[in-house]
PDB file of C-alpha atoms and ligand atoms in Angstrom:
ATOM      1  CA  MET A   1       0.068   0.013  -0.090  1.00  0.00           C
ATOM      2  CA  LEU A   2       1.443   3.448  -1.350  1.00  0.00           C
ATOM      3  CA  ASN A   3       0.389   5.986   1.206  1.00  0.00           C
ATOM      4  CA  ILE A   4      -0.117   9.423  -0.450  1.00  0.00           C
ATOM      5  CA  THR A   5      -0.680  12.996   0.910  1.00  0.00           C
ATOM      6  CA  VAL A   6      -2.001  15.486  -1.704  1.00  0.00           C
ATOM      7  CA  LEU A   7      -1.242  19.425  -1.691  1.00  0.00           C
ATOM      8  CA  VAL A   8      -3.476  21.538  -3.038  1.00  0.00           C
ATOM      9  CA  SER A   9      -4.523  25.275  -3.195  1.00  0.00           C
ATOM     10  CA  GLY A  10      -7.680  25.563  -5.339  1.00  0.00           C
ATOM     11  CA  GLY A  11     -10.550  23.583  -7.284  1.00  0.00           C
ATOM     12  CA  GLY A  12      -9.133  20.226  -6.636  1.00  0.00           C
ATOM     13  CA  THR A  13     -10.081  18.325  -9.901  1.00  0.00           C
ATOM     14  CA  ASN A  14      -6.874  16.403 -10.034  1.00  0.00           C
ATOM     15  CA  LEU A  15      -7.373  15.432  -6.506  1.00  0.00           C
ATOM     16  CA  GLN A  16     -10.828  14.341  -7.647  1.00  0.00           C
ATOM     17  CA  ALA A  17      -9.409  12.114 -10.354  1.00  0.00           C
ATOM     18  CA  VAL A  18      -6.996  10.401  -7.890  1.00  0.00           C
ATOM     19  CA  ILE A  19      -9.729   9.744  -5.509  1.00  0.00           C
ATOM     20  CA  ASP A  20     -12.181   8.519  -8.313  1.00  0.00           C
ATOM     21  CA  ALA A  21      -9.394   6.140  -9.464  1.00  0.00           C
ATOM     22  CA  ILE A  22      -8.971   4.604  -6.053  1.00  0.00           C
ATOM     23  CA  GLU A  23     -12.815   4.409  -5.365  1.00  0.00           C
ATOM     24  CA  ASN A  24     -13.303   2.868  -9.065  1.00  0.00           C
ATOM     25  CA  GLY A  25     -10.189   0.518  -8.492  1.00  0.00           C
ATOM     26  CA  THR A  26      -8.002   1.508 -11.175  1.00  0.00           C
ATOM     27  CA  LEU A  27      -5.728   2.801  -8.885  1.00  0.00           C
ATOM     28  CA  LYS A  28      -5.060  -0.144  -6.435  1.00  0.00           C
ATOM     29  CA  ASP A  29      -2.868  -0.385  -3.410  1.00  0.00           C
ATOM     30  CA  VAL A  30      -3.011   3.365  -3.155  1.00  0.00           C
ATOM     31  CA  ARG A  31      -4.329   5.479   0.014  1.00  0.00           C
ATOM     32  CA  ILE A  32      -4.601   9.142   0.244  1.00  0.00           C
ATOM     33  CA  VAL A  33      -3.712   9.830   4.034  1.00  0.00           C
ATOM     34  CA  LYS A  34      -3.953  13.445   3.816  1.00  0.00           C
ATOM     35  CA  VAL A  35      -5.088  16.633   1.971  1.00  0.00           C
ATOM     36  CA  ILE A  36      -3.249  19.731   3.062  1.00  0.00           C
ATOM     37  CA  SER A  37      -4.190  23.201   1.494  1.00  0.00           C
ATOM     38  CA  ASN A  38      -2.794  26.592   2.080  1.00  0.00           C
ATOM     39  CA  LYS A  39      -6.003  28.228   1.540  1.00  0.00           C
ATOM     40  CA  GLU A  40      -8.877  27.600   4.168  1.00  0.00           C
ATOM     41  CA  ASP A  41     -11.313  28.237   1.277  1.00  0.00           C
ATOM     42  CA  ALA A  42      -9.806  25.626  -1.337  1.00  0.00           C
ATOM     43  CA  TYR A  43     -12.794  23.343  -2.551  1.00  0.00           C
ATOM     44  CA  ALA A  44     -10.285  20.603  -2.639  1.00  0.00           C
ATOM     45  CA  LEU A  45     -10.588  20.281   0.744  1.00  0.00           C
ATOM     46  CA  GLN A  46     -14.127  19.981   0.800  1.00  0.00           C
ATOM     47  CA  ARG A  47     -13.836  17.119  -1.862  1.00  0.00           C
ATOM     48  CA  ALA A  48     -11.703  15.073   0.467  1.00  0.00           C
ATOM     49  CA  ARG A  49     -13.969  15.754   3.462  1.00  0.00           C
ATOM     50  CA  GLN A  50     -16.514  14.440   1.322  1.00  0.00           C
ATOM     51  CA  HIS A  51     -14.743  11.212   0.906  1.00  0.00           C
ATOM     52  CA  GLY A  52     -13.663  10.777   4.187  1.00  0.00           C
ATOM     53  CA  ILE A  53     -10.056  11.778   3.978  1.00  0.00           C
ATOM     54  CA  ASP A  54      -8.349  13.760   6.600  1.00  0.00           C
ATOM     55  CA  ALA A  55      -8.112  17.493   5.312  1.00  0.00           C
ATOM     56  CA  GLU A  56      -6.675  20.355   6.622  1.00  0.00           C
ATOM     57  CA  CYS A  57      -5.369  23.910   6.004  1.00  0.00           C
ATOM     58  CA  ILE A  58      -1.865  24.973   6.809  1.00  0.00           C
ATOM     59  CA  SER A  59      -1.420  28.492   5.726  1.00  0.00           C
ATOM     60  CA  PRO A  60       2.111  30.133   5.496  1.00  0.00           C
ATOM     61  CA  LYS A  61       0.410  33.205   7.129  1.00  0.00           C
ATOM     62  CA  ASN A  62       0.276  31.725  10.429  1.00  0.00           C
ATOM     63  CA  PHE A  63       4.237  31.423  10.106  1.00  0.00           C
ATOM     64  CA  THR A  64       6.674  34.012  10.595  1.00  0.00           C
ATOM     65  CA  ASP A  65       9.251  32.333   8.284  1.00  0.00           C
ATOM     66  CA  ARG A  66       8.924  29.749   5.205  1.00  0.00           C
ATOM     67  CA  SER A  67      11.277  27.360   6.807  1.00  0.00           C
ATOM     68  CA  GLY A  68       8.837  27.436   9.869  1.00  0.00           C
ATOM     69  CA  TYR A  69       6.032  26.715   7.457  1.00  0.00           C
ATOM     70  CA  PHE A  70       7.722  23.749   5.629  1.00  0.00           C
ATOM     71  CA  GLU A  71       9.012  22.314   9.216  1.00  0.00           C
ATOM     72  CA  THR A  72       5.278  22.120  10.023  1.00  0.00           C
ATOM     73  CA  MET A  73       4.179  20.456   7.084  1.00  0.00           C
ATOM     74  CA  SER A  74       7.100  18.007   6.709  1.00  0.00           C
ATOM     75  CA  ARG A  75       6.156  16.978  10.508  1.00  0.00           C
ATOM     76  CA  LYS A  76       2.151  16.717   9.370  1.00  0.00           C
ATOM     77  CA  ILE A  77       3.077  14.901   6.275  1.00  0.00           C
ATOM     78  CA  GLU A  78       5.705  12.519   8.243  1.00  0.00           C
ATOM     79  CA  GLU A  79       2.922  12.011  10.990  1.00  0.00           C
ATOM     80  CA  ALA A  80       0.551  10.555   8.365  1.00  0.00           C
ATOM     81  CA  ASP A  81       3.064   8.071   7.253  1.00  0.00           C
ATOM     82  CA  THR A  82       2.999   9.478   3.629  1.00  0.00           C
ATOM     83  CA  GLN A  83       5.553   7.753   0.928  1.00  0.00           C
ATOM     84  CA  LEU A  84       4.909  10.123  -1.576  1.00  0.00           C
ATOM     85  CA  ILE A  85       3.576  13.669  -1.777  1.00  0.00           C
ATOM     86  CA  VAL A  86       1.621  14.594  -4.681  1.00  0.00           C
ATOM     87  CA  LEU A  87       1.312  18.411  -5.896  1.00  0.00           C
ATOM     88  CA  ALA A  88      -2.135  19.131  -7.255  1.00  0.00           C
ATOM     89  CA  GLY A  89      -2.382  22.310  -8.280  1.00  0.00           C
ATOM     90  CA  PHE A  90      -0.482  23.520  -4.986  1.00  0.00           C
ATOM     91  CA  LEU A  91       0.623  27.260  -5.504  1.00  0.00           C
ATOM     92  CA  VAL A  92       3.362  27.579  -2.960  1.00  0.00           C
ATOM     93  CA  VAL A  93       6.796  27.426  -3.615  1.00  0.00           C
ATOM     94  CA  LEU A  94       8.485  24.807  -1.779  1.00  0.00           C
ATOM     95  CA  SER A  95      11.715  25.212   0.385  1.00  0.00           C
ATOM     96  CA  GLY A  96      15.178  23.854  -0.747  1.00  0.00           C
ATOM     97  CA  ASP A  97      15.004  22.125   2.510  1.00  0.00           C
ATOM     98  CA  PHE A  98      11.464  20.532   2.103  1.00  0.00           C
ATOM     99  CA  VAL A  99      12.503  19.462  -1.427  1.00  0.00           C
ATOM    100  CA  LYS A 100      15.613  17.976  -0.076  1.00  0.00           C
ATOM    101  CA  LYS A 101      14.278  16.053   2.605  1.00  0.00           C
ATOM    102  CA  TRP A 102      11.451  14.654   0.233  1.00  0.00           C
ATOM    103  CA  THR A 103      13.743  13.994  -2.755  1.00  0.00           C
ATOM    104  CA  GLY A 104      12.451  11.565  -5.183  1.00  0.00           C
ATOM    105  CA  LYS A 105       9.094  11.037  -3.121  1.00  0.00           C
ATOM    106  CA  ILE A 106       7.314  14.440  -4.433  1.00  0.00           C
ATOM    107  CA  ILE A 107       5.565  14.582  -7.717  1.00  0.00           C
ATOM    108  CA  ASN A 108       3.832  17.383  -9.659  1.00  0.00           C
ATOM    109  CA  ILE A 109       1.249  18.029 -12.524  1.00  0.00           C
ATOM    110  CA  HIS A 110       1.890  21.078 -14.835  1.00  0.00           C
ATOM    111  CA  PRO A 111      -0.600  21.597 -17.700  1.00  0.00           C
ATOM    112  CA  SER A 112       1.771  21.939 -20.629  1.00  0.00           C
ATOM    113  CA  LEU A 113       4.491  19.597 -22.383  1.00  0.00           C
ATOM    114  CA  ILE A 114       7.570  20.340 -20.281  1.00  0.00           C
ATOM    115  CA  PRO A 115       9.855  22.133 -21.486  1.00  0.00           C
ATOM    116  CA  ALA A 116       7.440  24.561 -23.081  1.00  0.00           C
ATOM    117  CA  PHE A 117       5.495  26.980 -21.058  1.00  0.00           C
ATOM    118  CA  CYS A 118       6.798  26.034 -17.475  1.00  0.00           C
ATOM    119  CA  GLY A 119       9.217  27.586 -15.151  1.00  0.00           C
ATOM    120  CA  ASP A 120       8.439  30.598 -12.835  1.00  0.00           C
ATOM    121  CA  GLY A 121       5.225  32.520 -13.260  1.00  0.00           C
ATOM    122  CA  PHE A 122       3.584  29.651 -15.471  1.00  0.00           C
ATOM    123  CA  TYR A 123       0.746  28.600 -13.404  1.00  0.00           C
ATOM    124  CA  GLY A 124      -3.012  28.401 -14.020  1.00  0.00           C
ATOM    125  CA  LEU A 125      -4.341  30.092 -17.166  1.00  0.00           C
ATOM    126  CA  LYS A 126      -0.987  31.856 -17.776  1.00  0.00           C
ATOM    127  CA  VAL A 127       0.394  28.451 -19.254  1.00  0.00           C
ATOM    128  CA  HIS A 128      -2.545  28.225 -21.488  1.00  0.00           C
ATOM    129  CA  GLU A 129      -2.467  31.951 -22.747  1.00  0.00           C
ATOM    130  CA  ASN A 130       1.195  31.811 -23.718  1.00  0.00           C
ATOM    131  CA  ALA A 131       0.478  28.501 -25.642  1.00  0.00           C
ATOM    132  CA  LEU A 132      -2.109  30.277 -27.401  1.00  0.00           C
ATOM    133  CA  LYS A 133      -0.223  33.470 -27.629  1.00  0.00           C
ATOM    134  CA  ARG A 134       2.874  31.384 -29.289  1.00  0.00           C
ATOM    135  CA  GLY A 135       0.577  29.649 -31.648  1.00  0.00           C
ATOM    136  CA  VAL A 136       1.426  25.970 -30.919  1.00  0.00           C
ATOM    137  CA  LYS A 137      -0.779  23.541 -32.242  1.00  0.00           C
ATOM    138  CA  VAL A 138      -0.046  20.772 -29.697  1.00  0.00           C
ATOM    139  CA  THR A 139       0.070  21.352 -25.742  1.00  0.00           C
ATOM    140  CA  GLY A 140      -0.830  18.788 -23.024  1.00  0.00           C
ATOM    141  CA  ALA A 141       0.484  17.702 -19.573  1.00  0.00           C
ATOM    142  CA  THR A 142       3.420  16.693 -17.708  1.00  0.00           C
ATOM    143  CA  VAL A 143       3.731  14.627 -14.213  1.00  0.00           C
ATOM    144  CA  HIS A 144       7.310  15.083 -13.127  1.00  0.00           C
ATOM    145  CA  PHE A 145       9.246  14.840  -9.916  1.00  0.00           C
ATOM    146  CA  VAL A 146       9.926  17.965  -8.223  1.00  0.00           C
ATOM    147  CA  ASP A 147      13.758  19.048  -7.703  1.00  0.00           C
ATOM    148  CA  GLU A 148      14.960  21.913  -6.317  1.00  0.00           C
ATOM    149  CA  GLY A 149      13.999  24.002  -9.770  1.00  0.00           C
ATOM    150  CA  THR A 150      10.703  25.365 -11.005  1.00  0.00           C
ATOM    151  CA  ASP A 151       9.299  22.563 -13.164  1.00  0.00           C
ATOM    152  CA  THR A 152      12.754  21.057 -14.077  1.00  0.00           C
ATOM    153  CA  GLY A 153      12.750  17.523 -12.147  1.00  0.00           C
ATOM    154  CA  PRO A 154      12.612  13.946 -13.824  1.00  0.00           C
ATOM    155  CA  ILE A 155       9.714  13.696 -16.047  1.00  0.00           C
ATOM    156  CA  ILE A 156       7.253  10.394 -15.585  1.00  0.00           C
ATOM    157  CA  LEU A 157       4.602  10.788 -18.309  1.00  0.00           C
ATOM    158  CA  GLN A 158       3.547  13.424 -20.858  1.00  0.00           C
ATOM    159  CA  LYS A 159       0.129  13.497 -22.798  1.00  0.00           C
ATOM    160  CA  ALA A 160      -0.485  15.768 -25.743  1.00  0.00           C
ATOM    161  CA  VAL A 161      -3.716  17.735 -26.441  1.00  0.00           C
ATOM    162  CA  GLU A 162      -4.440  19.141 -29.808  1.00  0.00           C
ATOM    163  CA  ILE A 163      -5.267  22.981 -29.916  1.00  0.00           C
ATOM    164  CA  GLU A 164      -8.224  23.981 -31.522  1.00  0.00           C
ATOM    165  CA  GLU A 165      -8.791  27.081 -33.914  1.00  0.00           C
ATOM    166  CA  ASP A 166     -11.245  28.675 -31.513  1.00  0.00           C
ATOM    167  CA  ASP A 167      -9.473  27.847 -28.149  1.00  0.00           C
ATOM    168  CA  THR A 168      -9.348  30.224 -25.272  1.00  0.00           C
ATOM    169  CA  PRO A 169      -7.370  29.778 -22.463  1.00  0.00           C
ATOM    170  CA  VAL A 170     -10.506  28.710 -20.605  1.00  0.00           C
ATOM    171  CA  THR A 171     -11.539  25.838 -23.111  1.00  0.00           C
ATOM    172  CA  LEU A 172      -7.984  24.714 -23.542  1.00  0.00           C
ATOM    173  CA  GLN A 173      -7.385  24.652 -19.672  1.00  0.00           C
ATOM    174  CA  LYS A 174     -10.554  22.430 -19.640  1.00  0.00           C
ATOM    175  CA  ARG A 175      -9.543  20.009 -22.365  1.00  0.00           C
ATOM    176  CA  VAL A 176      -5.789  19.554 -20.966  1.00  0.00           C
ATOM    177  CA  MET A 177      -7.359  18.552 -17.821  1.00  0.00           C
ATOM    178  CA  GLU A 178      -9.892  16.492 -19.444  1.00  0.00           C
ATOM    179  CA  GLN A 179      -7.789  14.814 -21.948  1.00  0.00           C
ATOM    180  CA  ALA A 180      -4.772  14.614 -20.249  1.00  0.00           C
ATOM    181  CA  GLU A 181      -4.028  15.817 -16.415  1.00  0.00           C
ATOM    182  CA  TRP A 182      -7.178  13.602 -15.162  1.00  0.00           C
ATOM    183  CA  ILE A 183      -5.476  10.506 -16.694  1.00  0.00           C
ATOM    184  CA  ILE A 184      -1.764  10.971 -16.282  1.00  0.00           C
ATOM    185  CA  LEU A 185      -1.685  11.939 -12.592  1.00  0.00           C
ATOM    186  CA  PRO A 186      -3.573   8.404 -11.438  1.00  0.00           C
ATOM    187  CA  LYS A 187      -1.580   6.637 -13.894  1.00  0.00           C
ATOM    188  CA  ALA A 188       2.006   8.060 -12.609  1.00  0.00           C
ATOM    189  CA  ILE A 189       0.818   7.326  -9.049  1.00  0.00           C
ATOM    190  CA  ASP A 190      -0.159   4.014 -10.245  1.00  0.00           C
ATOM    191  CA  LEU A 191       3.347   3.430 -11.690  1.00  0.00           C
ATOM    192  CA  ILE A 192       5.159   4.480  -8.740  1.00  0.00           C
ATOM    193  CA  SER A 193       2.977   2.308  -6.469  1.00  0.00           C
ATOM    194  CA  LYS A 194       3.796  -0.739  -8.060  1.00  0.00           C
ATOM    195  CA  GLY A 195       7.729   0.268  -8.077  1.00  0.00           C
ATOM    196  CA  ARG A 196       7.944   0.568 -11.651  1.00  0.00           C
ATOM    197  CA  VAL A 197       9.779   4.123 -11.820  1.00  0.00           C
ATOM    198  CA  PHE A 198      13.360   4.669 -11.769  1.00  0.00           C
ATOM    199  CA  ILE A 199      15.229   7.727 -11.489  1.00  0.00           C
ATOM    200  CA  LYS A 200      18.844   7.736 -13.295  1.00  0.00           C
ATOM    201  CA  ASP A 201      20.832  10.967 -14.559  1.00  0.00           C
ATOM    202  CA  LYS A 202      18.284  13.154 -13.881  1.00  0.00           C
ATOM    203  CA  ARG A 203      15.292  11.194 -16.128  1.00  0.00           C
ATOM    204  CA  THR A 204      13.185   8.417 -15.335  1.00  0.00           C
ATOM    205  CA  TYR A 205      12.822   4.816 -16.481  1.00  0.00           C
ATOM    206  CA  ILE A 206       9.728   2.792 -16.398  1.00  0.00           C
ATOM    207  CA  GLU A 207      10.021  -0.890 -15.853  1.00  0.00           C
TER     208      GLU A 207
HETATM  209  C1  GRF B   1      -3.828  22.055 -13.045  1.00  0.00           C
HETATM  210  O1  GRF B   1      -4.096  22.754 -13.783  1.00  0.00           O
HETATM  211  C2  GRF B   1      -2.477  21.197 -12.539  1.00  0.00           C
HETATM  212  O2  GRF B   1      -1.971  20.930 -13.727  1.00  0.00           O
HETATM  213  C3  GRF B   1      -1.980  22.593 -12.234  1.00  0.00           C
HETATM  214  O3  GRF B   1      -2.681  23.555 -11.107  1.00  0.00           O
HETATM  215  C4  GRF B   1      -4.053  22.995 -11.535  1.00  0.00           C
HETATM  216  C5  GRF B   1      -4.923  22.535 -10.470  1.00  0.00           C
HETATM  217  O4  GRF B   1      -6.272  22.479 -10.861  1.00  0.00           O
HETATM  218  N1  GRF B   1      -0.890  22.483 -11.507  1.00  0.00           N
HETATM  219  P1  GRF B   1      -7.008  21.582  -9.910  1.00  0.00           P
HETATM  220  O5  GRF B   1      -7.143  22.295  -8.463  1.00  0.00           O
HETATM  221  O6  GRF B   1      -6.806  19.919  -9.721  1.00  0.00           O
HETATM  222  O7  GRF B   1      -8.516  21.852 -10.488  1.00  0.00           O
END
């Protein structure tokens, strides 16, 4: 059984995709032991509670510094007996110490085909606005391990999504979620839970 903690900031549709995959049996031997949001009003917290999952808000606003915040986060995550941390739309930049402590045990979902439209400032609708502005014909989503950089860690899975002529950032965001994010996030967790993902020289190998 792989125990995961999911970190969220917003609506939590990716969290929902993982919950659904566990409940419908496509994701076996995986348990969400905790959901943590930096925002009290994140709908993701409600989604978790509706499914009987322990969910709480830990806000950086209640801490005087980032290191204190991430020490508390780490402690809570450890106390839940977590083996894998899943960032599903978590909009707080992780501290270096936190990443170091959990290296190889944190994954993130990003709504583009990394290395396009990623890095500092590329989050939410901005990713899709930039893809449309650049006129790419294909975009998608990426699940990757988290390292000390922004969206620079070893890539686990990617899935492409075609851009349509009349797409807006909002329609594109929705299609990338439906056709890519909600599929590859549970799939990556499944591969990790089966011990099939290896990291070597900053890339992953799936066996
Ligand atoms: C998703 O687009 C995800 O790729 C990004 O943040 C968004 C979170 O959406 N990291 P949701 O809260 O899962 O609906």
